[in-house]
Amino acid sequence: MEKKSSRRDFIKNASIGTLGAIALTQLNSLDALAAPHEGPLFVQAALPYDYKALEPHIDAMTMEIHYSKHHKGYIDNLNKICAEKNIHTHSVESLFPAISTMPVALRNNAGGHYNHTLFWTMMTPNGGGEPTGKVKTAIDAAFGNFNDFKTKFNEAAKSRFGSGWAWLVLNKEGKLEIGSTPNQDNPLMDVSEVKGTPILCLDVWEHAYYLKYQNKRADYVNAFWNVINWNTVAARLG
Ligand code: MN
């Protein structure tokens, strides 16, 4: 492989933040971004706990398949698509604001990678309970009280038809809002009905719960509250 010039590297690296949001057709026309890169763009972060750590709420086999097969599959596909399309950004988020202009396979796999990376951090074996401090204050302000928030979030998770995600987001008005997305869409995408910074998310694809809960999605949704990592939620709230 020919060694890249330092100028090309400079342009490529300097462009990562701003060019990611540009439509794919435009990305392809930029020679500076067409330089070959070494190794995969996206790698899977280590799971922050053991597969069995969330039992009995989320079983070990579901966690293992979910992380090592489903999530890994999205990353492998995403890397393949990026290689084919000469996409060089390492920021998966930068693709989302103009995702409607990009191929559906890129949307599904970029979303799949981002959403799962976030989802693993939303859970912890020492989680659950009710939030305190600024998270409690923000939830009470937006939804009245924790139980009403929980009911509304559960409703979003249970009523999402087919595969998708439930979200708590901070919208551009700085308000907390609950919604859901189909497939691997997320609130950072221009195609999403609910938009904002993801604060909390729950995967409601059948692959996330079917081995333990079968058709009883509501039981899985209820179990999630026992493993929520409120420290992650607090950190994302800023
Ligand atoms: Mn999943």
PDB file of C-alpha atoms in Angstrom, residues 10 16 29 31 79 135-136 149 182 186 192:
ATOM      1  CA  PHE A  10      -3.666  16.417   7.703  1.00  0.00           C
ATOM      2  CA  ILE A  16     -13.323  14.519  10.600  1.00  0.00           C
ATOM      3  CA  SER A  29     -16.391  13.710  -4.258  1.00  0.00           C
ATOM      4  CA  ASP A  31     -10.378  13.450  -2.907  1.00  0.00           C
ATOM      5  CA  ASN A  79     -16.833  -1.067   8.533  1.00  0.00           C
ATOM      6  CA  VAL A 135     -31.488  13.437  37.619  1.00  0.00           C
ATOM      7  CA  LYS A 136     -34.342  13.330  40.128  1.00  0.00           C
ATOM      8  CA  PHE A 149     -41.777   9.136  34.204  1.00  0.00           C
ATOM      9  CA  PRO A 182     -38.032   1.981  14.751  1.00  0.00           C
ATOM     10  CA  ASN A 186     -31.945   7.099  17.060  1.00  0.00           C
ATOM     11  CA  SER A 192     -36.197  10.544  13.827  1.00  0.00           C
TER      12      SER A 192
END
